[in-house]
Coordinates of C-alpha atoms and ligand atoms in Angstrom, one line a residue:
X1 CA 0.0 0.0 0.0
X2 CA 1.3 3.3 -1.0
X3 CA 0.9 6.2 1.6
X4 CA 1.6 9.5 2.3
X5 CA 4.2 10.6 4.6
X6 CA 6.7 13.5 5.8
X7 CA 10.5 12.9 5.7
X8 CA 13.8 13.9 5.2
X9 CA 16.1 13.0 2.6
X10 CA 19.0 14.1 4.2
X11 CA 20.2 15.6 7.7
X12 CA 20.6 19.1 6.3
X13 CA 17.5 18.9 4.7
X14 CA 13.5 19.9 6.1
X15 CA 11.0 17.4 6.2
X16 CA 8.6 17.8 2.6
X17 CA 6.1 15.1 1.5
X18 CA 6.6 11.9 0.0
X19 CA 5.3 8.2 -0.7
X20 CA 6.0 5.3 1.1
X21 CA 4.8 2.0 1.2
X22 CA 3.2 0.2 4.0
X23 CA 3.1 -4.0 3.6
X24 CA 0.2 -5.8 3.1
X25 CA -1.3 -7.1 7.0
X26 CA 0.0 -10.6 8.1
X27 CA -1.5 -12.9 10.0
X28 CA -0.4 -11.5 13.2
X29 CA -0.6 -7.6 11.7
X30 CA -2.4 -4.6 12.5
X31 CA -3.0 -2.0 9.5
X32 CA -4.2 1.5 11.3
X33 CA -4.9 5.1 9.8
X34 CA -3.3 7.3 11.7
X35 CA -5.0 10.3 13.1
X36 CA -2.5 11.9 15.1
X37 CA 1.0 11.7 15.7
X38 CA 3.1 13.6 18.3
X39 CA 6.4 15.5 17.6
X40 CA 9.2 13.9 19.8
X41 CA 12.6 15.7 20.5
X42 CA 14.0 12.2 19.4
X43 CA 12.5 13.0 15.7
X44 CA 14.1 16.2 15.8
X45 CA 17.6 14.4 16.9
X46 CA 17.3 11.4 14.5
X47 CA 16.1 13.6 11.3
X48 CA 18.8 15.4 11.6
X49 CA 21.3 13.0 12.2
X50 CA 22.5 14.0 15.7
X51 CA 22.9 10.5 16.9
X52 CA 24.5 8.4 14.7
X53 CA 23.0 5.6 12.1
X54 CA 20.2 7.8 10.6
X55 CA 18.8 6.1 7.5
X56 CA 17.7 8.5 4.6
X57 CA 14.4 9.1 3.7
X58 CA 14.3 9.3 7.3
X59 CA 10.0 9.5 8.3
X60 CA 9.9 10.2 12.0
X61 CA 7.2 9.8 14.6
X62 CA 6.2 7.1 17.5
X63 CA 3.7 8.4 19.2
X64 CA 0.8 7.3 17.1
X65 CA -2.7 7.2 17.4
X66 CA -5.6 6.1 15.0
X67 CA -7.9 3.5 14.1
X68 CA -7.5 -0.1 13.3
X69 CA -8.5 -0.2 9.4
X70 CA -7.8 -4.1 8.7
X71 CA -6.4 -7.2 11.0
X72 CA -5.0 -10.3 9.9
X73 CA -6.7 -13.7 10.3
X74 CA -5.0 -14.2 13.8
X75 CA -5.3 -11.0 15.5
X76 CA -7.3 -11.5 18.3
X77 CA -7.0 -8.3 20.6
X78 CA -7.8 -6.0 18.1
X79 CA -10.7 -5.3 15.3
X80 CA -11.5 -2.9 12.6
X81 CA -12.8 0.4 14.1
X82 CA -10.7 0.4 17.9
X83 CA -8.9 3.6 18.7
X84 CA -5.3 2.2 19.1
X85 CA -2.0 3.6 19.7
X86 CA 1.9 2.7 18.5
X87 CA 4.6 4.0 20.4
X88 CA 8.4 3.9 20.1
X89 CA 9.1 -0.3 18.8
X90 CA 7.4 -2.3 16.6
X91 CA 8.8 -5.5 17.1
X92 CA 11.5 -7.5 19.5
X93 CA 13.2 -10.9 19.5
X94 CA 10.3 -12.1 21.8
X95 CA 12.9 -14.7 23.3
X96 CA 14.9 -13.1 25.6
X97 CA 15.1 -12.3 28.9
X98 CA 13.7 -8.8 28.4
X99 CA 11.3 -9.8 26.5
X100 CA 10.2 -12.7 29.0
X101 CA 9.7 -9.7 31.3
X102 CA 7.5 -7.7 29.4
X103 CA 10.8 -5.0 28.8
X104 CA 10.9 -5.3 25.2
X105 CA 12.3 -1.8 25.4
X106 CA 15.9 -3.1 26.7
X107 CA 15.6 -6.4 24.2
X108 CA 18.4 -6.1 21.8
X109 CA 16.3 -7.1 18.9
X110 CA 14.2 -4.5 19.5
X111 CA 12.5 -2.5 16.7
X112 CA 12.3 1.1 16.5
X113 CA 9.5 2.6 15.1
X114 CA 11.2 4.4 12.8
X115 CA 15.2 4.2 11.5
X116 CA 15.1 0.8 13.0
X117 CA 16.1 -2.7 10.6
X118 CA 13.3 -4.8 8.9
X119 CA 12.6 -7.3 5.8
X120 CA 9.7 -4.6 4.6
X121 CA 11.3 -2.1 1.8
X122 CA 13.5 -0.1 1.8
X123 CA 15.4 -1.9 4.8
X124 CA 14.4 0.2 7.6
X125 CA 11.0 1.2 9.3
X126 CA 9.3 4.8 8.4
X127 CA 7.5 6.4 11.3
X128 CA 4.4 8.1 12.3
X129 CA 4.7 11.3 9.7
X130 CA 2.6 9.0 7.5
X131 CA -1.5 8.2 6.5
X132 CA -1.1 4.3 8.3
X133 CA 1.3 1.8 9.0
X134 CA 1.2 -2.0 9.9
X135 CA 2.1 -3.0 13.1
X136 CA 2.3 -6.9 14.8
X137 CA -0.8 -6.7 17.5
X138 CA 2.0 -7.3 20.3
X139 CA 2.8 -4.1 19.9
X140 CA 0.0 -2.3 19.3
X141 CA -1.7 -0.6 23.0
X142 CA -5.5 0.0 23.2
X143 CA -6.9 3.2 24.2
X144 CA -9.6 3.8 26.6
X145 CA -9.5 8.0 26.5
X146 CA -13.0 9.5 24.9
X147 CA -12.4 9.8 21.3
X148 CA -12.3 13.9 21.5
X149 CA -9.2 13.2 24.0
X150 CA -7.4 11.3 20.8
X151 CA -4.6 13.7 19.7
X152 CA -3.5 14.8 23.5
X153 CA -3.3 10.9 23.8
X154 CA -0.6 10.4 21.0
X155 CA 2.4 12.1 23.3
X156 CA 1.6 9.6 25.9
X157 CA 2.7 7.2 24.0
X158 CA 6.3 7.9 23.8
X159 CA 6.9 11.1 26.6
X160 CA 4.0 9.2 28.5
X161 CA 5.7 6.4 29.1
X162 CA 9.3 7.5 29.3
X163 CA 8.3 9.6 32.2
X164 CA 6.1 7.1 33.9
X165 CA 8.2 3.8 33.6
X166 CA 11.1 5.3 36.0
X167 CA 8.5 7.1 38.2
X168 CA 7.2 3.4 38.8
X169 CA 10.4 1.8 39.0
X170 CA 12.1 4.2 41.9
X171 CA 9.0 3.6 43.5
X172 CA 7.8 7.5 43.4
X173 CA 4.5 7.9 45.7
X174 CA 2.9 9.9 48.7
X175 CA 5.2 11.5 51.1
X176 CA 8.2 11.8 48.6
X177 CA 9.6 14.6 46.8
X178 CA 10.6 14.7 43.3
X179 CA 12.1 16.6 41.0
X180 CA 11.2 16.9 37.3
X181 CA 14.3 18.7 35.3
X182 CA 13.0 20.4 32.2
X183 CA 9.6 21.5 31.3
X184 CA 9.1 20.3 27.9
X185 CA 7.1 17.3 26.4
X186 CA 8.7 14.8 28.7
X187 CA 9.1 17.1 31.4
X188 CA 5.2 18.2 31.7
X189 CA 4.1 14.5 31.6
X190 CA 6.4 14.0 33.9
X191 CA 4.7 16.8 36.7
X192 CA 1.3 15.4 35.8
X193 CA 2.2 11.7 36.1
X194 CA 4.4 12.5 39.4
X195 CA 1.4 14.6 41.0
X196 CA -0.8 12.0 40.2
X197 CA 1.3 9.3 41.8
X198 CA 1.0 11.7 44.9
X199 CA 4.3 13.1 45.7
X200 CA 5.1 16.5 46.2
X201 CA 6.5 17.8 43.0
X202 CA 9.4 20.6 42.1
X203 CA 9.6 21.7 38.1
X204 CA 13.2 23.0 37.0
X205 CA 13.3 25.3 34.7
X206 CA 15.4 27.7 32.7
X207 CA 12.5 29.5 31.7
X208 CA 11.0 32.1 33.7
X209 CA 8.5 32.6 31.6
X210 CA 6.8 28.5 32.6
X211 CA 6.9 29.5 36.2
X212 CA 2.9 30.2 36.7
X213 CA 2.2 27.1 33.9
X214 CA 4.1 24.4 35.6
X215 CA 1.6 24.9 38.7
X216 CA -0.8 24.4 36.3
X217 CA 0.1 21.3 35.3
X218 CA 0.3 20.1 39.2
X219 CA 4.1 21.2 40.5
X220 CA 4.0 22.1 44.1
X221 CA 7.2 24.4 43.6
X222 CA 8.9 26.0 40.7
X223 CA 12.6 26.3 40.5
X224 CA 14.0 28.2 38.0
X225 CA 17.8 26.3 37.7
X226 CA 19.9 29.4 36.5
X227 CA 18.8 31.3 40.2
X228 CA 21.5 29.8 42.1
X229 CA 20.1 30.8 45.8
X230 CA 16.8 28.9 44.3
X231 CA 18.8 25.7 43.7
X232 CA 20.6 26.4 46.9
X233 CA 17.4 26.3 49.1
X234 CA 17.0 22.6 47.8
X235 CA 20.1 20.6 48.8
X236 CA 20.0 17.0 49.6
X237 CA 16.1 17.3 50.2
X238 CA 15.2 15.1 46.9
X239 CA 13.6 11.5 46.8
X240 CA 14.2 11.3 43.4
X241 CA 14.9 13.4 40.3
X242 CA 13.5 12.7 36.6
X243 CA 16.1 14.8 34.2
X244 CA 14.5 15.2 30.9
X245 CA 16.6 17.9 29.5
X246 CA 17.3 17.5 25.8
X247 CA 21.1 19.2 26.2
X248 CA 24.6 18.5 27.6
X249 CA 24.6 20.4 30.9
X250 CA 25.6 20.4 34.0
X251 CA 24.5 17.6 35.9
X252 CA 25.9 18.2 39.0
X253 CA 23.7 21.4 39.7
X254 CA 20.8 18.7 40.3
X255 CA 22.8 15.7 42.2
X256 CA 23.4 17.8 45.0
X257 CA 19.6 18.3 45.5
X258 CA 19.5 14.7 46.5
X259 CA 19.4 13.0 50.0
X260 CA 21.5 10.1 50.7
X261 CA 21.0 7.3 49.1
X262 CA 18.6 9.0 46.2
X263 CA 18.7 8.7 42.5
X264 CA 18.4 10.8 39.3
X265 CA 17.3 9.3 36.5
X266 CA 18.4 10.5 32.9
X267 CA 15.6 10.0 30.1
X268 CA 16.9 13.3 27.9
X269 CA 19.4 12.2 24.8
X270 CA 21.4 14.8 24.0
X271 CA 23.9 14.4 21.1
X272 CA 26.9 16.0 23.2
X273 CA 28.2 14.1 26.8
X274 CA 27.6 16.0 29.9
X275 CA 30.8 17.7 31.1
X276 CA 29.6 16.0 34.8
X277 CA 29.5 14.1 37.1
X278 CA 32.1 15.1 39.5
X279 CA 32.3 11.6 41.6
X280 CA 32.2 13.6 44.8
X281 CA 28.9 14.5 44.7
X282 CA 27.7 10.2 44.0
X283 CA 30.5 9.2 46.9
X284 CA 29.6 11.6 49.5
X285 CA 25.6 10.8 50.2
X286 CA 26.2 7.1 48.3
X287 CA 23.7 8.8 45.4
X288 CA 22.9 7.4 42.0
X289 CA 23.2 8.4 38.7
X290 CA 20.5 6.0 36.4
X291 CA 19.0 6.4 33.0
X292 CA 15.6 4.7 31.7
X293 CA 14.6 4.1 28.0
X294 CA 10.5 4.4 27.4
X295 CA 9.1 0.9 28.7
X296 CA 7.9 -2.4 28.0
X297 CA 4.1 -3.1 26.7
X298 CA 2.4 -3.9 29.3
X299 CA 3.4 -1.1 31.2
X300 CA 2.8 1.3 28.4
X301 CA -1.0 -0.3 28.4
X302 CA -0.9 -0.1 32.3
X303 CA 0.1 3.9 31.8
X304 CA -2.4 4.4 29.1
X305 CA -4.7 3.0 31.6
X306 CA -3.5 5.0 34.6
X307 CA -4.2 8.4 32.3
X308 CA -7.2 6.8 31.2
X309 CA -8.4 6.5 34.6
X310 CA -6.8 10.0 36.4
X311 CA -8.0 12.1 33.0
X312 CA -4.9 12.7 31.7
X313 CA -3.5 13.6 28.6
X314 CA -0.7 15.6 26.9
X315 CA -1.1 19.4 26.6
X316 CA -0.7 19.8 23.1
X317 CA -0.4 22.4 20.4
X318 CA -2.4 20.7 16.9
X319 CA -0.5 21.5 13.6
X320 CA -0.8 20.6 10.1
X321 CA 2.0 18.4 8.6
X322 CA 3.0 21.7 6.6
X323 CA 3.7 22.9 10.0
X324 CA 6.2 20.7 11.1
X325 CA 9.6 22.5 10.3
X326 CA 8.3 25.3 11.8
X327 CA 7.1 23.4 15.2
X328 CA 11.0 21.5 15.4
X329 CA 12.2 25.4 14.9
X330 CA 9.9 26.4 17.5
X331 CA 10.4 23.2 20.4
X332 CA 14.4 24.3 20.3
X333 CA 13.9 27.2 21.4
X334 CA 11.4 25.7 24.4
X335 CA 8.7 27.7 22.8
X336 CA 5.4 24.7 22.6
X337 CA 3.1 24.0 25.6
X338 CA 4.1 21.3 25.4
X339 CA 4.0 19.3 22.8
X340 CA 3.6 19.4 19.4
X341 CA 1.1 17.0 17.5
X342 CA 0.6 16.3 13.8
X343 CA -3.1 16.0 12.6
X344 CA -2.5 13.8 9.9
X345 CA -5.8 14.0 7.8
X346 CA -3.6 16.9 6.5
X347 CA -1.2 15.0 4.5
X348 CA -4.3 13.8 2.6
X349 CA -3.8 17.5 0.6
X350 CA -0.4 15.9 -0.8
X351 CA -2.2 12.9 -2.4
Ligands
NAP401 P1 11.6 19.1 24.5 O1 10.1 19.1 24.4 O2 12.4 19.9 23.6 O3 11.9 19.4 26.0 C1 13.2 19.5 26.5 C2 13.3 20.6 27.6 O4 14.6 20.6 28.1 C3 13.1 22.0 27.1 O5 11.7 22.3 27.0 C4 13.8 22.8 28.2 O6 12.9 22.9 29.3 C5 14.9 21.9 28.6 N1 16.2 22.3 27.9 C6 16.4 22.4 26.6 N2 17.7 22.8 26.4 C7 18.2 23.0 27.5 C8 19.5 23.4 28.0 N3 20.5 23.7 27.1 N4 19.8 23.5 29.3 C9 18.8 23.2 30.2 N5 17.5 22.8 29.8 C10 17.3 22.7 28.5 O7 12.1 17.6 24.4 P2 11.4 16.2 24.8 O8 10.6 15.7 23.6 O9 10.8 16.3 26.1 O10 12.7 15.2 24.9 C11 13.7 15.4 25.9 C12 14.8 14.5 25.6 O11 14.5 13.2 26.0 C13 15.4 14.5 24.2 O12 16.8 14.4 24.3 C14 14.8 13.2 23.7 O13 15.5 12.6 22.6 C15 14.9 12.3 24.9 N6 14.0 11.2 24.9 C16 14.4 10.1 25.6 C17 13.6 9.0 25.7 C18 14.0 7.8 26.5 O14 13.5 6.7 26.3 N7 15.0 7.9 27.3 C19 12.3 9.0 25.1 C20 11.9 10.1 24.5 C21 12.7 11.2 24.4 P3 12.9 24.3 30.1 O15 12.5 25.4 29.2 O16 11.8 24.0 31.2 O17 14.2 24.5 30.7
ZN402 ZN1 10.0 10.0 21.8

């Protein structure tokens, strides 16, 4: 099936339309039209080859939303018409010991939704910038959001999840505090997912100017990180930390906020090292330094679930596809409350 999609041809070069094609539903397939897809910092990083490995035309986007338009003969979750979701991996080695734990995320066979190695042409898999893709039902999540909540669903599925899966893991609940670093896509899920969990909740930011919003998305205290005597007031008082921010900096500004014994956890990529940490600041209050990569299936489903149930979704800013230069110009400079999402009817003009 031929479809339209948004990509890059190069890493220099914006993302303009073009055709892909999407294989014909197997047996254990999915085949969805997407209605919405999210704008990920990731896209932004892969499209224009800031990590390494890009693979050009280069169609971006996992955090997809839409309807299931055909199933193969053994799908048995899943049925023509369900509201259905697609996040970062399409498929895994199913065999390992990740995989046997429901952390297909950490498999090394796993599948990224887009720049990631399959049989389908043209060698590697083209993202959510597209009319539909097909999709093996053990990777495809269900949705249980009103349909009018649809396209501030699709961020959940990638910053959703990459924000909840280490807030579950270190255990983040009533009577702790916690820091969220960054107040972008991630970083706002973050807030709402950490409030939600119950714990008291402090936002770092190095924008002044998201200091009344980040209350409104359910931070009890706003710190903006370049006010040193702000920072200061904070020191080894933290539970846990959740850094999302999408550039090298200084990491050591934030391990000092946090009490013996207590963790920050990187989920932000950047395509530069941080010039930190000095091992001082680990040694001296026996802290740790951790990262996280999105999360497994069922706990993706269990998040959807979770947001399904607490009534929350992404706060989003809708664009056309034409738009989409323009919104990676614009989430650079911190300047999208808070994330970006593609309404994808709008490629149909292209057809
Ligand atoms: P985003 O919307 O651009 O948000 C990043 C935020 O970081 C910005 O809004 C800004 O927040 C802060 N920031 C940016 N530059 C900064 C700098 N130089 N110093 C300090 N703070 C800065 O990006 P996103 O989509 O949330 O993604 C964040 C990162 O996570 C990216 O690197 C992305 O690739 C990565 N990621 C990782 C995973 C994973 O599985 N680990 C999954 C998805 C994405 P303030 O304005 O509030 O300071
Ligand atoms: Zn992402």
């Amino acid at each position: 099936m031929l479809v339209q999609a948004y990509g890059a041809q190069a890493g220099d070069q914006p993302l303009a339309p073009l055709e892909i094609t999407r294989r014909a539903p197997g047996e254990h397939d999915v085949q969805i039209d997407i209605a919405y897809c999210g704008i990920c910092h990731s896209d932004l990083h892969q499209v224009r080859s800031e990590w390494a490995g890009t693979q050009y035309p280069c169609v971006p986007g996992h955090e997809i939303v839409g309807r299931v338009s055909a199933v193969g003969a053994h799908v048995t979750g899943f049925k023509t018409g369900d509201l259905v979701g697609v996040g970062c991996m399409v498929d895994s080695c199913g065999d390992c010991e990740e995989c046997h734990a429901g952390l297909e995320n950490y498999c090394d066979g796993m599948v990224p939704t887009y720049n990631g190695a399959t049989p389908d042409a043209p060698g590697w898999t083209h993202g959510g910038y597209s009319q539909a893709i097909v999709v093996n039902q053990r990777y495809v999540l269900r949705i249980r959001h009103p349909e009018e909540q649809l396209a501030a669903v699709a961020p959940l599925l990638c910053a959703g999840i990459t924000t909840y899966s280490p807030l579950r893991h270190w255990k983040v609940g009533p009577g702790m505090k916690v820091g969220v670093v960054g107040i972008g896509g991630l970083g706002h899920m973050g807030i709402k997912l950490a409030h939600a969990m119950g714990a008291h909740v402090v936002a770092f930011t190095t924008s002044e100017s998201k200091r009344a919003a980040a209350k409104a998305l359910g931070a009890d205290e706003v710190v903006v990180s370049r006010h040193t005597d702000e920072m200061a007031a904070h020191a080894k008082s933290f539970d846990f930390i959740l850094n999302t921010v999408a550039a090298s900096h200084d990491l050591d500004a934030f391990l000092v906020l946090l009490k013996r014994d207590a963790t920050m956890a990187l989920v932000g990529a950047p395509s530069t090292p941080h010039p930190s940490p000095q091992v001082f600041d680990l040694i001296m209050k026996r802290r740790s330094l951790a990262g996280s990569l999105i999360g497994g299936i069922p706990e993706t489903q269990e998040m959807l679930d979770f947001c399904a149930r607490h009534g929350i979704v992404s706060d989003i800013e809708l664009i056309g596809a034409d738009q989409i230069n323009v919104a990676y110009e614009r989430m650079l400079k911190g300047d999208v409350k808070y994330r970006f999402v593609i309404d994808n009817a709008t490629m149909a003009r292209h057809s």
